[in-house]
PDB file of C-alpha atoms in Angstrom:
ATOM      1  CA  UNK O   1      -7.121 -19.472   2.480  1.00 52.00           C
ATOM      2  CA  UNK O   2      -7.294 -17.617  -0.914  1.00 73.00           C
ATOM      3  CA  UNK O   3      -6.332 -14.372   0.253  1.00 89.00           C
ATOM      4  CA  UNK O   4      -4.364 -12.167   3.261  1.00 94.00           C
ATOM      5  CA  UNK O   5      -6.192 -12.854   6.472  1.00 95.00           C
ATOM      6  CA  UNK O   6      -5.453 -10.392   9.147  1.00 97.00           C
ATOM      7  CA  UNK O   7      -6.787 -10.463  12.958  1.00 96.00           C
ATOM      8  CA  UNK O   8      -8.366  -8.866  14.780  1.00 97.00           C
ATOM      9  CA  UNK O   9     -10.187  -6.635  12.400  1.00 95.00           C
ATOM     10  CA  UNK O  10     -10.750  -3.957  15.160  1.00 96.00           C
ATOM     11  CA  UNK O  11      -8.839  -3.416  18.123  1.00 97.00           C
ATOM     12  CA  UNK O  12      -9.146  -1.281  21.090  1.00 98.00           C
ATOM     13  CA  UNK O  13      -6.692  -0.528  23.581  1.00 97.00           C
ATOM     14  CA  UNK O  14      -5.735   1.698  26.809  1.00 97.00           C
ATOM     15  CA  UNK O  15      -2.729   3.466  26.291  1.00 97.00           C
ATOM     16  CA  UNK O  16       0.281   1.786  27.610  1.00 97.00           C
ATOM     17  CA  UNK O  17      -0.942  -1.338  27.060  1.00 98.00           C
ATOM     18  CA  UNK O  18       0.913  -3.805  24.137  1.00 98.00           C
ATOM     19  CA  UNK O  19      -0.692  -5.452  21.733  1.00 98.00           C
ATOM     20  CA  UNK O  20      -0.506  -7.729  18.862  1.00 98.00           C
ATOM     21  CA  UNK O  21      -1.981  -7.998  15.759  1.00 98.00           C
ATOM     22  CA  UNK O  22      -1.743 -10.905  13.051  1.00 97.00           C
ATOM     23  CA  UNK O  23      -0.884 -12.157   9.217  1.00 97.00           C
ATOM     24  CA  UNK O  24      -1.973 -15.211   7.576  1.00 96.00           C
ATOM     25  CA  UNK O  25      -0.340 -14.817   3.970  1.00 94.00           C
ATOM     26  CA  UNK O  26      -0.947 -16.208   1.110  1.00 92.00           C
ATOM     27  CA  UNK O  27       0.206 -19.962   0.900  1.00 90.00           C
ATOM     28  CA  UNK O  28       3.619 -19.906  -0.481  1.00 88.00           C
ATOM     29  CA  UNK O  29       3.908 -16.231  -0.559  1.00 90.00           C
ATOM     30  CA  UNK O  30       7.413 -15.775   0.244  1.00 89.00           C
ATOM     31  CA  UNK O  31       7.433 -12.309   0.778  1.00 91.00           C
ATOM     32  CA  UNK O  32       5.549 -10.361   3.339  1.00 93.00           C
ATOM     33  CA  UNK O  33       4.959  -5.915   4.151  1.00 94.00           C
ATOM     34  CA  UNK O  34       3.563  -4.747   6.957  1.00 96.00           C
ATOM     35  CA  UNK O  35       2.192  -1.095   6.334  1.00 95.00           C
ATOM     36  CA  UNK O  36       0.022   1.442   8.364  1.00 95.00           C
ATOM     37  CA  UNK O  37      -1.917   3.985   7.836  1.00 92.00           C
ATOM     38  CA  UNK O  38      -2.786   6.642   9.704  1.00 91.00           C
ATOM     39  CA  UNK O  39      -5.933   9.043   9.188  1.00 87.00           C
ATOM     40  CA  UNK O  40      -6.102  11.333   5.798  1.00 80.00           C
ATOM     41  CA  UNK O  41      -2.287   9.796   4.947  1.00 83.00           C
ATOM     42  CA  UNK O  42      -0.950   7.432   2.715  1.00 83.00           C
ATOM     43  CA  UNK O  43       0.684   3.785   3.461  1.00 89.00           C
ATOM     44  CA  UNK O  44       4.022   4.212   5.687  1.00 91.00           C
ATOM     45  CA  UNK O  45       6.078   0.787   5.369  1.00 92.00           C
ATOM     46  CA  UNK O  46       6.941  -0.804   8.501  1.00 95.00           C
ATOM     47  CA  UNK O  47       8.872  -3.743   7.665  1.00 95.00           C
ATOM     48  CA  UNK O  48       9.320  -6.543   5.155  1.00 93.00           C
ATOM     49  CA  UNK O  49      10.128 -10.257   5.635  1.00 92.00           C
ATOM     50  CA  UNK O  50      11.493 -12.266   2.422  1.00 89.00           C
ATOM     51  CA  UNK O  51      11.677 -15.921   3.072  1.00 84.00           C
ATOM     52  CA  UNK O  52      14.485 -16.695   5.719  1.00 84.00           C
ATOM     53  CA  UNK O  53      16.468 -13.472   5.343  1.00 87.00           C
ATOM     54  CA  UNK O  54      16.780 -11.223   7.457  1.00 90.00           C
ATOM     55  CA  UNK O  55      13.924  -8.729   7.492  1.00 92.00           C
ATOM     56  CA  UNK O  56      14.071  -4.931   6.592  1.00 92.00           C
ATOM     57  CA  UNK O  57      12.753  -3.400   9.606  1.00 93.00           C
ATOM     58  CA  UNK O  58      13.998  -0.002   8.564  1.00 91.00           C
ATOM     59  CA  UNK O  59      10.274   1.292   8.609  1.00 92.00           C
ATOM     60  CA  UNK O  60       9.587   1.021  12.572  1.00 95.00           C
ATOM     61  CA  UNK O  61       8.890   3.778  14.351  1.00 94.00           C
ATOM     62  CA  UNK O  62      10.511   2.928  18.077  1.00 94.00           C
ATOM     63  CA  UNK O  63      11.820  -0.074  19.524  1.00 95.00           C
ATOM     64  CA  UNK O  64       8.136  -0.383  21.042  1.00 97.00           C
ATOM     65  CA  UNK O  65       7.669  -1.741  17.472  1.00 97.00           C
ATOM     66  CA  UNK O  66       8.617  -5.491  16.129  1.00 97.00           C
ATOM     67  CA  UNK O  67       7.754  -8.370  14.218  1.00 96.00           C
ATOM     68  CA  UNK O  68       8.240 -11.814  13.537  1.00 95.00           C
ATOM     69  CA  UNK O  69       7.736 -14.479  10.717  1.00 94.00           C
ATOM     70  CA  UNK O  70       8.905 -18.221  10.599  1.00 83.00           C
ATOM     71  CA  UNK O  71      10.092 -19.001   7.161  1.00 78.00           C
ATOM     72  CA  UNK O  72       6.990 -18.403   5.138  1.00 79.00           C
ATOM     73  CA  UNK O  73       4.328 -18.524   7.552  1.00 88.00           C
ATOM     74  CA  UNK O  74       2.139 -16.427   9.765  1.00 94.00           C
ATOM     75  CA  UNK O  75       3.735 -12.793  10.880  1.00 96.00           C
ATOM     76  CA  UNK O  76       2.806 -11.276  14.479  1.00 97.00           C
ATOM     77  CA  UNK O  77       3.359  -7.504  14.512  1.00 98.00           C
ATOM     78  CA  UNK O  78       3.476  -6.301  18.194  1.00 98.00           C
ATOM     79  CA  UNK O  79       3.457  -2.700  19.956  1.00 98.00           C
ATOM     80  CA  UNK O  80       3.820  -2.627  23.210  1.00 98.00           C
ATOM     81  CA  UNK O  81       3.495   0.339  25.508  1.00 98.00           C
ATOM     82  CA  UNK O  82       1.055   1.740  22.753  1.00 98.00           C
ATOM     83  CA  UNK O  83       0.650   5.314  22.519  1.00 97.00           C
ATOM     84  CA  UNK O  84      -2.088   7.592  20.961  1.00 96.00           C
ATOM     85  CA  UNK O  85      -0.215   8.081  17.537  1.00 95.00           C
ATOM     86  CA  UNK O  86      -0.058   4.636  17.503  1.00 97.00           C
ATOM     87  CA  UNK O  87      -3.895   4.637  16.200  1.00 97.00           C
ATOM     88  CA  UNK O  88      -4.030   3.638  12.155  1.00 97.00           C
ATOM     89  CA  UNK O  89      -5.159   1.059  10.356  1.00 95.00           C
ATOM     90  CA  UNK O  90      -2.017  -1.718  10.183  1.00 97.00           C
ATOM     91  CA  UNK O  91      -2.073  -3.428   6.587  1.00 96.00           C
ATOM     92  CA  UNK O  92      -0.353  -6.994   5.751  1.00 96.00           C
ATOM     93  CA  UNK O  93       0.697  -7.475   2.121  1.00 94.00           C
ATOM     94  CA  UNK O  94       2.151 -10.903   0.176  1.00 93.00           C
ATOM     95  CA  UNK O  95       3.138 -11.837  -2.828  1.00 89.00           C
ATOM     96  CA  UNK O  96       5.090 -14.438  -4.533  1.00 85.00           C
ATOM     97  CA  UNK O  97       8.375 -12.173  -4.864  1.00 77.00           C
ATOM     98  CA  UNK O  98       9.636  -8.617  -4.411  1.00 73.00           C
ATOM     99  CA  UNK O  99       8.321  -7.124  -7.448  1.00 75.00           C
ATOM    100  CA  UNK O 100       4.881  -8.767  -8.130  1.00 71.00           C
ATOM    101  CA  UNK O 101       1.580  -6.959  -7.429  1.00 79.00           C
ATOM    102  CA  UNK O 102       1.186  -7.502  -3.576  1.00 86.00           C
ATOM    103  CA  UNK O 103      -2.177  -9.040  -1.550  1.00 91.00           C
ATOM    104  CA  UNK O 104      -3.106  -6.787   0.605  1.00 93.00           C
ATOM    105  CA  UNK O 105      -5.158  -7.972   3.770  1.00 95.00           C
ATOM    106  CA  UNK O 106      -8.281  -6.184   4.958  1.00 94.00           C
ATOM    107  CA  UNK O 107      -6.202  -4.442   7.650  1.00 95.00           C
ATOM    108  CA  UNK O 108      -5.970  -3.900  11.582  1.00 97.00           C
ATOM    109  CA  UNK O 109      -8.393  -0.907  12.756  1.00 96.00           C
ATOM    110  CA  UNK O 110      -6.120  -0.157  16.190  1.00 98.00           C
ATOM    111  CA  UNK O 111      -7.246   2.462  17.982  1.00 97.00           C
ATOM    112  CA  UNK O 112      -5.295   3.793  21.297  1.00 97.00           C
ATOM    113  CA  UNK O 113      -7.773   5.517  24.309  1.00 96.00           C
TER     114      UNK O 113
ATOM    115  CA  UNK U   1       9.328  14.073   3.215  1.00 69.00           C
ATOM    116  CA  UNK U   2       6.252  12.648   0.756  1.00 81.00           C
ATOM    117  CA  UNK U   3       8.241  10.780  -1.864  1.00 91.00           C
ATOM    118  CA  UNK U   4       5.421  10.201  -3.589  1.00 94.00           C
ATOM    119  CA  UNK U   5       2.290  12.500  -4.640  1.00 94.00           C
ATOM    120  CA  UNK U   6      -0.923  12.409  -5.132  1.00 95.00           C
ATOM    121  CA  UNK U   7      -2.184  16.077  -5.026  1.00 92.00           C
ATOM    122  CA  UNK U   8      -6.122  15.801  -6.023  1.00 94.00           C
ATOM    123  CA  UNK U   9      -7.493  13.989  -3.252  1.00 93.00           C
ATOM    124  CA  UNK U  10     -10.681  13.633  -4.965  1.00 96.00           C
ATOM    125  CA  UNK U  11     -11.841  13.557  -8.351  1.00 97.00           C
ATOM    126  CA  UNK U  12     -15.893  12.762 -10.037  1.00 97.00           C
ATOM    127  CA  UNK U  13     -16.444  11.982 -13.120  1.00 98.00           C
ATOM    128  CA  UNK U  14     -19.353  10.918 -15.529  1.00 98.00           C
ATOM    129  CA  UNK U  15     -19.923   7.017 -16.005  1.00 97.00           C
ATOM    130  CA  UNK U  16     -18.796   6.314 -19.972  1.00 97.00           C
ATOM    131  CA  UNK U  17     -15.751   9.159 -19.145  1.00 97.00           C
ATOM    132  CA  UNK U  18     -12.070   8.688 -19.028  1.00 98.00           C
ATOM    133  CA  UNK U  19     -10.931   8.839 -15.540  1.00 98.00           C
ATOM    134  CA  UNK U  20      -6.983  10.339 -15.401  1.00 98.00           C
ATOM    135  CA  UNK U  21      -5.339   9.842 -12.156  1.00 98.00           C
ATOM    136  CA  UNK U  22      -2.172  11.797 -11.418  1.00 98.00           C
ATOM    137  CA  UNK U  23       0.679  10.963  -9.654  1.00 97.00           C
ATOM    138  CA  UNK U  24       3.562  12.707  -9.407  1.00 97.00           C
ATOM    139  CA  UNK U  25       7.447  11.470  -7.851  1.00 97.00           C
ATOM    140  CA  UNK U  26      10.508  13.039  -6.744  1.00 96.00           C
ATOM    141  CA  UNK U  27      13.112   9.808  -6.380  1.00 94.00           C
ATOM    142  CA  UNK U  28      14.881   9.236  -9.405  1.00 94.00           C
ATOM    143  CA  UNK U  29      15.722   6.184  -8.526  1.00 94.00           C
ATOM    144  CA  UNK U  30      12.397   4.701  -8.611  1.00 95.00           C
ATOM    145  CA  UNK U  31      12.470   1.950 -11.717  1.00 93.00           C
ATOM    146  CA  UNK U  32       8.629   0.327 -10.504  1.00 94.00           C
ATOM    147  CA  UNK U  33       5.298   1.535 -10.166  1.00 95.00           C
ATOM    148  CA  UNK U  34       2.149   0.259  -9.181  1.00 94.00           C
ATOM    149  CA  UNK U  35      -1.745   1.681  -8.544  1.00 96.00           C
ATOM    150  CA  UNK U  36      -3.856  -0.474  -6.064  1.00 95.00           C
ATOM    151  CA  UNK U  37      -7.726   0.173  -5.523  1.00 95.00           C
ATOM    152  CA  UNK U  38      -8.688   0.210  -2.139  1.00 93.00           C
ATOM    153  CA  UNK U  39     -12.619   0.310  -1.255  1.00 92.00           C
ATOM    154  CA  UNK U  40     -13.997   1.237   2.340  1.00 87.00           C
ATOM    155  CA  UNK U  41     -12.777  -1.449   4.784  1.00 83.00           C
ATOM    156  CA  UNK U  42     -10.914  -3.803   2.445  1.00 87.00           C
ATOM    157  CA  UNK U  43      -7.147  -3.502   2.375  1.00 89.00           C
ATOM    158  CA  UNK U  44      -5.780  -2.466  -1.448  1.00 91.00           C
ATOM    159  CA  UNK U  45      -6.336  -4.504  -4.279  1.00 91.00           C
ATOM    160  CA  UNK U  46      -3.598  -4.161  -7.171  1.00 91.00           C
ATOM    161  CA  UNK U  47      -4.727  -3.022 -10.049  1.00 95.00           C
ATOM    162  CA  UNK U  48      -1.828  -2.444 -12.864  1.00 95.00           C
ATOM    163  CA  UNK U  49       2.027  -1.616 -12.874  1.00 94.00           C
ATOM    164  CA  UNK U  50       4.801  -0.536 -14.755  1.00 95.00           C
ATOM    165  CA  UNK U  51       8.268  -1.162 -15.163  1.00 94.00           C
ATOM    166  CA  UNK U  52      10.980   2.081 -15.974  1.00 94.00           C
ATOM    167  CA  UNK U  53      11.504   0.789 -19.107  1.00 94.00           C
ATOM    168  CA  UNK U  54       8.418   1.273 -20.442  1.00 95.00           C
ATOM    169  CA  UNK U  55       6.428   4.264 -20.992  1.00 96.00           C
ATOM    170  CA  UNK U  56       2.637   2.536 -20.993  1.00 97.00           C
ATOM    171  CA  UNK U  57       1.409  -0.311 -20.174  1.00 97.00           C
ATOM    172  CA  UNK U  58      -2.298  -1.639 -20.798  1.00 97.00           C
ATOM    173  CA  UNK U  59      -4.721  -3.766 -18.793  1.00 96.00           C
ATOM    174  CA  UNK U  60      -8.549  -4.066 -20.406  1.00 97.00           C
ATOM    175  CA  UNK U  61      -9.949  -0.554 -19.410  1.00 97.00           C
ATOM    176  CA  UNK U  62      -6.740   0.287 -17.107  1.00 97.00           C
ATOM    177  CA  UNK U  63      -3.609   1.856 -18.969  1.00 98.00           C
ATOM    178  CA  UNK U  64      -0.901   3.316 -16.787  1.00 98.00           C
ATOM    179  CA  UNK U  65       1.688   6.228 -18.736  1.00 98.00           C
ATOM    180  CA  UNK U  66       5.085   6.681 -17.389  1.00 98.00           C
ATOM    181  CA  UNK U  67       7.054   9.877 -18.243  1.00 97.00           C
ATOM    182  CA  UNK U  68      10.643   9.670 -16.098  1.00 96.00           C
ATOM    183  CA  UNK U  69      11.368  12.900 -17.197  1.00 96.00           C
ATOM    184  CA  UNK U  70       8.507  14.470 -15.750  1.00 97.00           C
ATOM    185  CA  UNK U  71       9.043  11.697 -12.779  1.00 97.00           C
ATOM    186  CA  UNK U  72       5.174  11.364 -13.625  1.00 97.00           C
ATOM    187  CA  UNK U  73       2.545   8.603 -14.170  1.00 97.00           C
ATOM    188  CA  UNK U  74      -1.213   8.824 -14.620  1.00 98.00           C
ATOM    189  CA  UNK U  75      -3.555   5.810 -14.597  1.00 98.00           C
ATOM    190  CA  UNK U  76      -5.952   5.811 -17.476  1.00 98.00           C
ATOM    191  CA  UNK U  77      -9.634   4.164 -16.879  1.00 98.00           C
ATOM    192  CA  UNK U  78     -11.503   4.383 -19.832  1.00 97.00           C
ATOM    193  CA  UNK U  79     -14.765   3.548 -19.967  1.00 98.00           C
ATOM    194  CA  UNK U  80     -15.522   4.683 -16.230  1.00 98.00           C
ATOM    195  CA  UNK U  81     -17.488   2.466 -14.345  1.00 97.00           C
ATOM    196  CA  UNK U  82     -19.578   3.014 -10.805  1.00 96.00           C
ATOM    197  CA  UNK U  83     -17.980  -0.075  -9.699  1.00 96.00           C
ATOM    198  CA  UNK U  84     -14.521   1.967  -9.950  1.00 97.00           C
ATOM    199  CA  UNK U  85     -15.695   4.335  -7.448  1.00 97.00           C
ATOM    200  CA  UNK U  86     -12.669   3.907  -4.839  1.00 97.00           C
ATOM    201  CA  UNK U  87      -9.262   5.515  -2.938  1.00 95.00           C
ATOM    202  CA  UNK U  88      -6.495   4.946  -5.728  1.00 97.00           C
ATOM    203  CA  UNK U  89      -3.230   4.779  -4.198  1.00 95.00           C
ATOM    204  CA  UNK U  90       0.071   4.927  -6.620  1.00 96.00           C
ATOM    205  CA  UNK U  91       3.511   3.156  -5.329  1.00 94.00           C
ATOM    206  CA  UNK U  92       6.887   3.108  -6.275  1.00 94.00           C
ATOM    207  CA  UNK U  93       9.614   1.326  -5.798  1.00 92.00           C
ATOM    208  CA  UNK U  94      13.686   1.387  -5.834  1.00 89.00           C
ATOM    209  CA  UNK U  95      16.048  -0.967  -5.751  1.00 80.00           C
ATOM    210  CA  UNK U  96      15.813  -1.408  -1.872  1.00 78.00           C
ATOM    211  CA  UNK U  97      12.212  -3.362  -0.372  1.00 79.00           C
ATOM    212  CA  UNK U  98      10.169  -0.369   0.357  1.00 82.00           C
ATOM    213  CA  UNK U  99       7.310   0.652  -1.956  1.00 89.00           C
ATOM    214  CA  UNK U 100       6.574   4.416  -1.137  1.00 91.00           C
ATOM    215  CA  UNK U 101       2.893   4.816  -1.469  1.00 92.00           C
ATOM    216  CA  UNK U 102       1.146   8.353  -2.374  1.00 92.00           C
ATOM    217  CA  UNK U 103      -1.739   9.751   0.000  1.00 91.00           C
ATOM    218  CA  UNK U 104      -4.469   8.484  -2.160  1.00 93.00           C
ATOM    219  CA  UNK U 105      -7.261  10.012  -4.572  1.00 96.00           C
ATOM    220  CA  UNK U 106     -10.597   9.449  -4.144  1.00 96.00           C
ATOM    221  CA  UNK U 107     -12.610   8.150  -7.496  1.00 98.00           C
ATOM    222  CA  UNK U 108     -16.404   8.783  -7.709  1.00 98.00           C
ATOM    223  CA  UNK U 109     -17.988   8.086 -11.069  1.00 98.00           C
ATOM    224  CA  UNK U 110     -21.375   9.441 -11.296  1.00 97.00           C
ATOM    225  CA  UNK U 111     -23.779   7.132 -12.960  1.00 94.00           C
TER     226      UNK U 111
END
């Protein structure tokens, strides 16, 4: 597609309960953020996949927290045992390298009841 | 610890105006900047960045000043637009992967 395509768009959950959200990048896009953001604050980075190296996954918050990402294909983040504070908006971001102006994907709503 | 700031969270200004948005850093380290858009339900979009090295660089209406001694930058719009209405969010960048984003400041341009 010609931009970041994230699913689902909204997602509820029960607390306790894991769940996991997806990123289509951009074709070819080699590397790949995961952000979130939480209500009335700004974008907390998560983690970041560049090609086949090892990601930088010194942004998550527990070890209820991980991702994955073959080569430079689709990334699954997953929570599991989801708390309240675990409610934000969970962003996907590409771009071609490091340093370029990143796609951002119309986000994950999550919200934790 | 906020490494980087955005302390107006809102700002309105008259369509035809200059728009100045104001960000301010604390890392010295930081050699990259960016500002991305972001309207209601649609993830960022970026708009303009800027390398250490430079002190300004200039996209159509969008001009973004760098002053490392002040560990400041401002994004320029110039001549505001309704259509620029939007959260502005300004990022930096080390060496490392993270981009440290700022908390965001509301645009409204009054037509």
């Amino acid at each position: 597609g010609a931009g970041v395509s994230q699913s689902p768009s909204n997602k509820v959950t029960e607390k306790g309960k894991d769940v996991e959200l997806r990123c289509d990048p951009i074709s070819g896009h080699t590397a790949l953020y995961w952000y979130r953001q939480r209500l009335g604050q700004g974008l907390e980075f998560l983690i970041y996949f560049q090609g086949n190296s090892a990601p930088d996954k010194s942004g998550l918050p527990s070890d209820r927290f991980s991702a994955e990402r073959t080569g430079e294909s689709v990334s699954t983040l997953t929570i599991q045992r989801t708390q309240q504070e675990d409610s934000a908006v969970y962003l996907c971001a590409s771009s071609l390298r490091r340093r370029g102006g990143y796609t951002f994907g119309s986000g994950t709503r999550l919200t934790v009841v | 610890d906020q490494q980087v700031k955005q302390n107006s969270p809102s700002l309105s200004v008259q369509e035809g105006r200059i728009s100045i948005l104001n960000c301010d850093y604390t890392n010295s380290m930081f050699d990259y900047f960016l500002w991305y858009k972001k309207y209601p339900a649609e993830g960022p979009t970026f708009l303009i960045s800027i390398s250490s090295i430079k002190d300004k660089n200039e996209d159509g209406r969008f001009t973004v000043f760098l002053n490392k001694s002040a560990k400041h930058l401002s994004l320029h719009i110039v001549p505001s637009q309704p259509g620029d209405s939007a959260v502005y969010f300004c990022a930096a960048s080390d060496t490392g992967n993270q981009f440290y984003f700022g908390t965001g400041t509301s645009l409204t341009v009054i037509p």
